[in-house]
JSON list of C-alpha atoms in Angstrom, two decimals:
[
{"chain": "A", "resi": 1, "resn": "UNK", "atom": "CA", "xyz": [0.03, -0.02, -0.08]},
{"chain": "A", "resi": 2, "resn": "UNK", "atom": "CA", "xyz": [2.74, 2.25, 0.78]},
{"chain": "A", "resi": 3, "resn": "UNK", "atom": "CA", "xyz": [4.24, 1.78, -2.85]},
{"chain": "A", "resi": 4, "resn": "UNK", "atom": "CA", "xyz": [0.79, 3.01, -4.31]},
{"chain": "A", "resi": 5, "resn": "UNK", "atom": "CA", "xyz": [0.63, 6.08, -1.98]},
{"chain": "A", "resi": 6, "resn": "UNK", "atom": "CA", "xyz": [4.36, 7.09, -2.98]},
{"chain": "A", "resi": 7, "resn": "UNK", "atom": "CA", "xyz": [3.30, 6.63, -6.71]},
{"chain": "A", "resi": 8, "resn": "UNK", "atom": "CA", "xyz": [0.64, 9.29, -6.42]},
{"chain": "A", "resi": 9, "resn": "UNK", "atom": "CA", "xyz": [2.58, 11.39, -4.29]},
{"chain": "A", "resi": 10, "resn": "UNK", "atom": "CA", "xyz": [5.36, 11.29, -6.70]},
{"chain": "A", "resi": 11, "resn": "UNK", "atom": "CA", "xyz": [3.50, 11.09, -10.13]},
{"chain": "A", "resi": 12, "resn": "UNK", "atom": "CA", "xyz": [-0.14, 13.05, -9.01]},
{"chain": "A", "resi": 13, "resn": "UNK", "atom": "CA", "xyz": [0.65, 16.15, -11.18]},
{"chain": "A", "resi": 14, "resn": "UNK", "atom": "CA", "xyz": [1.48, 13.97, -14.37]},
{"chain": "A", "resi": 15, "resn": "UNK", "atom": "CA", "xyz": [-1.47, 11.95, -13.76]},
{"chain": "A", "resi": 16, "resn": "UNK", "atom": "CA", "xyz": [-3.72, 14.87, -13.60]},
{"chain": "A", "resi": 17, "resn": "UNK", "atom": "CA", "xyz": [-2.00, 16.26, -16.83]},
{"chain": "A", "resi": 18, "resn": "UNK", "atom": "CA", "xyz": [-2.39, 12.76, -18.50]},
{"chain": "A", "resi": 19, "resn": "UNK", "atom": "CA", "xyz": [-6.34, 12.80, -17.76]},
{"chain": "A", "resi": 20, "resn": "UNK", "atom": "CA", "xyz": [-6.40, 16.31, -19.54]},
{"chain": "A", "resi": 21, "resn": "UNK", "atom": "CA", "xyz": [-4.75, 15.28, -22.39]},
{"chain": "A", "resi": 22, "resn": "UNK", "atom": "CA", "xyz": [-7.10, 12.09, -22.70]},
{"chain": "A", "resi": 23, "resn": "UNK", "atom": "CA", "xyz": [-9.80, 14.39, -22.42]},
{"chain": "A", "resi": 24, "resn": "UNK", "atom": "CA", "xyz": [-8.39, 16.59, -25.18]},
{"chain": "A", "resi": 25, "resn": "UNK", "atom": "CA", "xyz": [-7.93, 13.41, -27.27]},
{"chain": "A", "resi": 26, "resn": "UNK", "atom": "CA", "xyz": [-11.41, 12.46, -26.59]},
{"chain": "A", "resi": 27, "resn": "UNK", "atom": "CA", "xyz": [-12.78, 15.96, -27.96]},
{"chain": "A", "resi": 28, "resn": "UNK", "atom": "CA", "xyz": [-10.71, 15.94, -30.84]},
{"chain": "A", "resi": 29, "resn": "UNK", "atom": "CA", "xyz": [-11.37, 12.34, -32.04]},
{"chain": "A", "resi": 30, "resn": "UNK", "atom": "CA", "xyz": [-15.13, 12.82, -31.59]},
{"chain": "A", "resi": 31, "resn": "UNK", "atom": "CA", "xyz": [-15.50, 15.73, -34.08]},
{"chain": "A", "resi": 32, "resn": "UNK", "atom": "CA", "xyz": [-17.51, 14.97, -37.35]},
{"chain": "A", "resi": 33, "resn": "UNK", "atom": "CA", "xyz": [-14.26, 15.21, -39.43]},
{"chain": "A", "resi": 34, "resn": "UNK", "atom": "CA", "xyz": [-12.72, 12.23, -37.75]},
{"chain": "A", "resi": 35, "resn": "UNK", "atom": "CA", "xyz": [-13.06, 8.79, -38.93]},
{"chain": "A", "resi": 36, "resn": "UNK", "atom": "CA", "xyz": [-15.77, 6.60, -36.87]},
{"chain": "A", "resi": 37, "resn": "UNK", "atom": "CA", "xyz": [-12.84, 4.41, -35.24]},
{"chain": "A", "resi": 38, "resn": "UNK", "atom": "CA", "xyz": [-10.78, 7.59, -34.13]},
{"chain": "A", "resi": 39, "resn": "UNK", "atom": "CA", "xyz": [-11.88, 7.78, -30.44]},
{"chain": "A", "resi": 40, "resn": "UNK", "atom": "CA", "xyz": [-10.96, 4.16, -29.79]},
{"chain": "A", "resi": 41, "resn": "UNK", "atom": "CA", "xyz": [-7.55, 4.24, -31.88]},
{"chain": "A", "resi": 42, "resn": "UNK", "atom": "CA", "xyz": [-6.74, 7.67, -30.47]},
{"chain": "A", "resi": 43, "resn": "UNK", "atom": "CA", "xyz": [-7.50, 7.15, -26.72]},
{"chain": "A", "resi": 44, "resn": "UNK", "atom": "CA", "xyz": [-5.69, 3.60, -26.91]},
{"chain": "A", "resi": 45, "resn": "UNK", "atom": "CA", "xyz": [-2.35, 5.15, -28.53]},
{"chain": "A", "resi": 46, "resn": "UNK", "atom": "CA", "xyz": [-2.33, 8.27, -26.32]},
{"chain": "A", "resi": 47, "resn": "UNK", "atom": "CA", "xyz": [-3.30, 6.30, -23.00]},
{"chain": "A", "resi": 48, "resn": "UNK", "atom": "CA", "xyz": [-0.28, 3.74, -23.87]},
{"chain": "A", "resi": 49, "resn": "UNK", "atom": "CA", "xyz": [2.27, 6.62, -24.43]},
{"chain": "A", "resi": 50, "resn": "UNK", "atom": "CA", "xyz": [1.18, 8.48, -21.20]},
{"chain": "A", "resi": 51, "resn": "UNK", "atom": "CA", "xyz": [1.43, 5.34, -19.26]},
{"chain": "A", "resi": 52, "resn": "UNK", "atom": "CA", "xyz": [5.01, 4.33, -20.67]},
{"chain": "A", "resi": 53, "resn": "UNK", "atom": "CA", "xyz": [5.99, 8.20, -19.93]},
{"chain": "A", "resi": 54, "resn": "UNK", "atom": "CA", "xyz": [4.67, 8.15, -16.48]},
{"chain": "A", "resi": 55, "resn": "UNK", "atom": "CA", "xyz": [5.96, 4.64, -15.58]},
{"chain": "A", "resi": 56, "resn": "UNK", "atom": "CA", "xyz": [9.30, 5.58, -17.01]},
{"chain": "A", "resi": 57, "resn": "UNK", "atom": "CA", "xyz": [9.26, 8.79, -14.77]},
{"chain": "A", "resi": 58, "resn": "UNK", "atom": "CA", "xyz": [8.25, 6.73, -11.50]},
{"chain": "A", "resi": 59, "resn": "UNK", "atom": "CA", "xyz": [11.20, 4.11, -12.38]},
{"chain": "A", "resi": 60, "resn": "UNK", "atom": "CA", "xyz": [13.84, 7.12, -12.85]},
{"chain": "A", "resi": 61, "resn": "UNK", "atom": "CA", "xyz": [12.75, 9.06, -9.61]},
{"chain": "A", "resi": 62, "resn": "UNK", "atom": "CA", "xyz": [12.42, 6.08, -7.22]},
{"chain": "A", "resi": 63, "resn": "UNK", "atom": "CA", "xyz": [15.82, 4.71, -8.79]},
{"chain": "A", "resi": 64, "resn": "UNK", "atom": "CA", "xyz": [17.51, 8.47, -7.98]},
{"chain": "A", "resi": 65, "resn": "UNK", "atom": "CA", "xyz": [15.75, 7.88, -4.49]},
{"chain": "A", "resi": 66, "resn": "UNK", "atom": "CA", "xyz": [17.55, 4.73, -3.70]},
{"chain": "A", "resi": 67, "resn": "UNK", "atom": "CA", "xyz": [20.90, 6.14, -4.92]},
{"chain": "A", "resi": 68, "resn": "UNK", "atom": "CA", "xyz": [20.63, 9.30, -2.91]},
{"chain": "A", "resi": 69, "resn": "UNK", "atom": "CA", "xyz": [19.79, 7.19, 0.18]},
{"chain": "A", "resi": 70, "resn": "UNK", "atom": "CA", "xyz": [22.92, 4.83, -0.30]},
{"chain": "A", "resi": 71, "resn": "UNK", "atom": "CA", "xyz": [25.23, 8.04, -1.12]},
{"chain": "A", "resi": 72, "resn": "UNK", "atom": "CA", "xyz": [23.84, 9.59, 2.36]},
{"chain": "A", "resi": 73, "resn": "UNK", "atom": "CA", "xyz": [24.68, 6.35, 4.31]},
{"chain": "A", "resi": 74, "resn": "UNK", "atom": "CA", "xyz": [28.09, 6.34, 2.77]},
{"chain": "A", "resi": 75, "resn": "UNK", "atom": "CA", "xyz": [28.64, 10.18, 3.85]},
{"chain": "A", "resi": 76, "resn": "UNK", "atom": "CA", "xyz": [28.50, 11.49, 0.20]},
{"chain": "A", "resi": 77, "resn": "UNK", "atom": "CA", "xyz": [27.50, 15.21, 0.05]},
{"chain": "A", "resi": 78, "resn": "UNK", "atom": "CA", "xyz": [23.66, 15.45, -1.24]},
{"chain": "A", "resi": 79, "resn": "UNK", "atom": "CA", "xyz": [22.11, 18.61, -2.76]},
{"chain": "A", "resi": 80, "resn": "UNK", "atom": "CA", "xyz": [18.71, 19.21, -2.43]},
{"chain": "A", "resi": 81, "resn": "UNK", "atom": "CA", "xyz": [16.18, 21.66, -3.82]},
{"chain": "A", "resi": 82, "resn": "UNK", "atom": "CA", "xyz": [15.53, 24.49, -1.02]},
{"chain": "A", "resi": 83, "resn": "UNK", "atom": "CA", "xyz": [12.00, 26.02, -1.53]},
{"chain": "A", "resi": 84, "resn": "UNK", "atom": "CA", "xyz": [12.31, 28.11, 1.54]},
{"chain": "A", "resi": 85, "resn": "UNK", "atom": "CA", "xyz": [15.63, 29.92, 0.47]},
{"chain": "A", "resi": 86, "resn": "UNK", "atom": "CA", "xyz": [14.45, 31.10, -2.86]},
{"chain": "A", "resi": 87, "resn": "UNK", "atom": "CA", "xyz": [16.07, 34.63, -2.77]},
{"chain": "A", "resi": 88, "resn": "UNK", "atom": "CA", "xyz": [19.53, 33.33, -0.87]},
{"chain": "A", "resi": 89, "resn": "UNK", "atom": "CA", "xyz": [20.22, 29.90, -2.24]},
{"chain": "A", "resi": 90, "resn": "UNK", "atom": "CA", "xyz": [18.60, 27.63, -4.55]},
{"chain": "A", "resi": 91, "resn": "UNK", "atom": "CA", "xyz": [19.89, 24.37, -3.12]},
{"chain": "A", "resi": 92, "resn": "UNK", "atom": "CA", "xyz": [21.17, 23.15, 0.19]},
{"chain": "A", "resi": 93, "resn": "UNK", "atom": "CA", "xyz": [24.05, 20.48, 0.94]},
{"chain": "A", "resi": 94, "resn": "UNK", "atom": "CA", "xyz": [23.28, 17.63, 3.05]},
{"chain": "A", "resi": 95, "resn": "UNK", "atom": "CA", "xyz": [25.98, 15.52, 4.58]},
{"chain": "A", "resi": 96, "resn": "UNK", "atom": "CA", "xyz": [25.60, 12.67, 7.23]},
{"chain": "A", "resi": 97, "resn": "UNK", "atom": "CA", "xyz": [27.64, 13.64, 10.41]},
{"chain": "A", "resi": 98, "resn": "UNK", "atom": "CA", "xyz": [27.54, 17.55, 9.97]},
{"chain": "A", "resi": 99, "resn": "UNK", "atom": "CA", "xyz": [26.73, 19.88, 12.79]},
{"chain": "A", "resi": 100, "resn": "UNK", "atom": "CA", "xyz": [23.19, 19.74, 11.26]},
{"chain": "A", "resi": 101, "resn": "UNK", "atom": "CA", "xyz": [22.47, 16.46, 12.57]},
{"chain": "A", "resi": 102, "resn": "UNK", "atom": "CA", "xyz": [20.73, 15.08, 9.18]},
{"chain": "A", "resi": 103, "resn": "UNK", "atom": "CA", "xyz": [18.76, 12.06, 9.33]},
{"chain": "A", "resi": 104, "resn": "UNK", "atom": "CA", "xyz": [16.62, 10.21, 7.00]},
{"chain": "A", "resi": 105, "resn": "UNK", "atom": "CA", "xyz": [12.90, 9.83, 8.34]},
{"chain": "A", "resi": 106, "resn": "UNK", "atom": "CA", "xyz": [10.85, 7.70, 5.75]},
{"chain": "A", "resi": 107, "resn": "UNK", "atom": "CA", "xyz": [11.48, 9.63, 2.24]},
{"chain": "A", "resi": 108, "resn": "UNK", "atom": "CA", "xyz": [12.71, 12.79, 3.99]},
{"chain": "A", "resi": 109, "resn": "UNK", "atom": "CA", "xyz": [15.86, 14.63, 4.95]},
{"chain": "A", "resi": 110, "resn": "UNK", "atom": "CA", "xyz": [15.20, 15.96, 8.56]},
{"chain": "A", "resi": 111, "resn": "UNK", "atom": "CA", "xyz": [17.35, 18.25, 10.57]},
{"chain": "A", "resi": 112, "resn": "UNK", "atom": "CA", "xyz": [16.56, 19.97, 13.90]},
{"chain": "A", "resi": 113, "resn": "UNK", "atom": "CA", "xyz": [18.11, 23.22, 12.25]},
{"chain": "A", "resi": 114, "resn": "UNK", "atom": "CA", "xyz": [15.24, 23.32, 9.62]},
{"chain": "A", "resi": 115, "resn": "UNK", "atom": "CA", "xyz": [11.55, 23.61, 9.94]},
{"chain": "A", "resi": 116, "resn": "UNK", "atom": "CA", "xyz": [10.59, 21.82, 6.91]},
{"chain": "A", "resi": 117, "resn": "UNK", "atom": "CA", "xyz": [11.94, 18.63, 5.67]},
{"chain": "A", "resi": 118, "resn": "UNK", "atom": "CA", "xyz": [13.44, 17.91, 2.29]},
{"chain": "A", "resi": 119, "resn": "UNK", "atom": "CA", "xyz": [11.90, 15.13, 0.02]},
{"chain": "A", "resi": 120, "resn": "UNK", "atom": "CA", "xyz": [14.43, 12.78, -1.05]},
{"chain": "A", "resi": 121, "resn": "UNK", "atom": "CA", "xyz": [12.83, 12.74, -4.61]},
{"chain": "A", "resi": 122, "resn": "UNK", "atom": "CA", "xyz": [14.17, 16.48, -4.96]},
{"chain": "A", "resi": 123, "resn": "UNK", "atom": "CA", "xyz": [17.63, 15.53, -4.02]},
{"chain": "A", "resi": 124, "resn": "UNK", "atom": "CA", "xyz": [20.78, 14.49, -6.07]},
{"chain": "A", "resi": 125, "resn": "UNK", "atom": "CA", "xyz": [24.19, 13.04, -5.28]},
{"chain": "A", "resi": 126, "resn": "UNK", "atom": "CA", "xyz": [26.71, 16.04, -5.69]}
]
């Protein structure tokens, strides 16, 4: 169940965009100038392409999460997107064993020095 929750969290925006694309496809393929089989063919092809793209994005993201977790445990520096510090710095460096006392809780990097946690999906190995 946790995997499904993670999938919807990571891919939710893309699933909504995919639904909108499918609605546009349905609208276009049901116009009078289209052939009678166009809705079935169009929706099938577009749904297949969207499923492949969304699935590939999820696979790449979960692979990156695993890589970042392993690198953090090995003591390598991690760069995370900071949405709080937009004016000063766009990213923050996280490293195990520093004064900030970083640790992993589920899918987040947490430190007592920062109010908000950093989602591991928004991080890369430096």
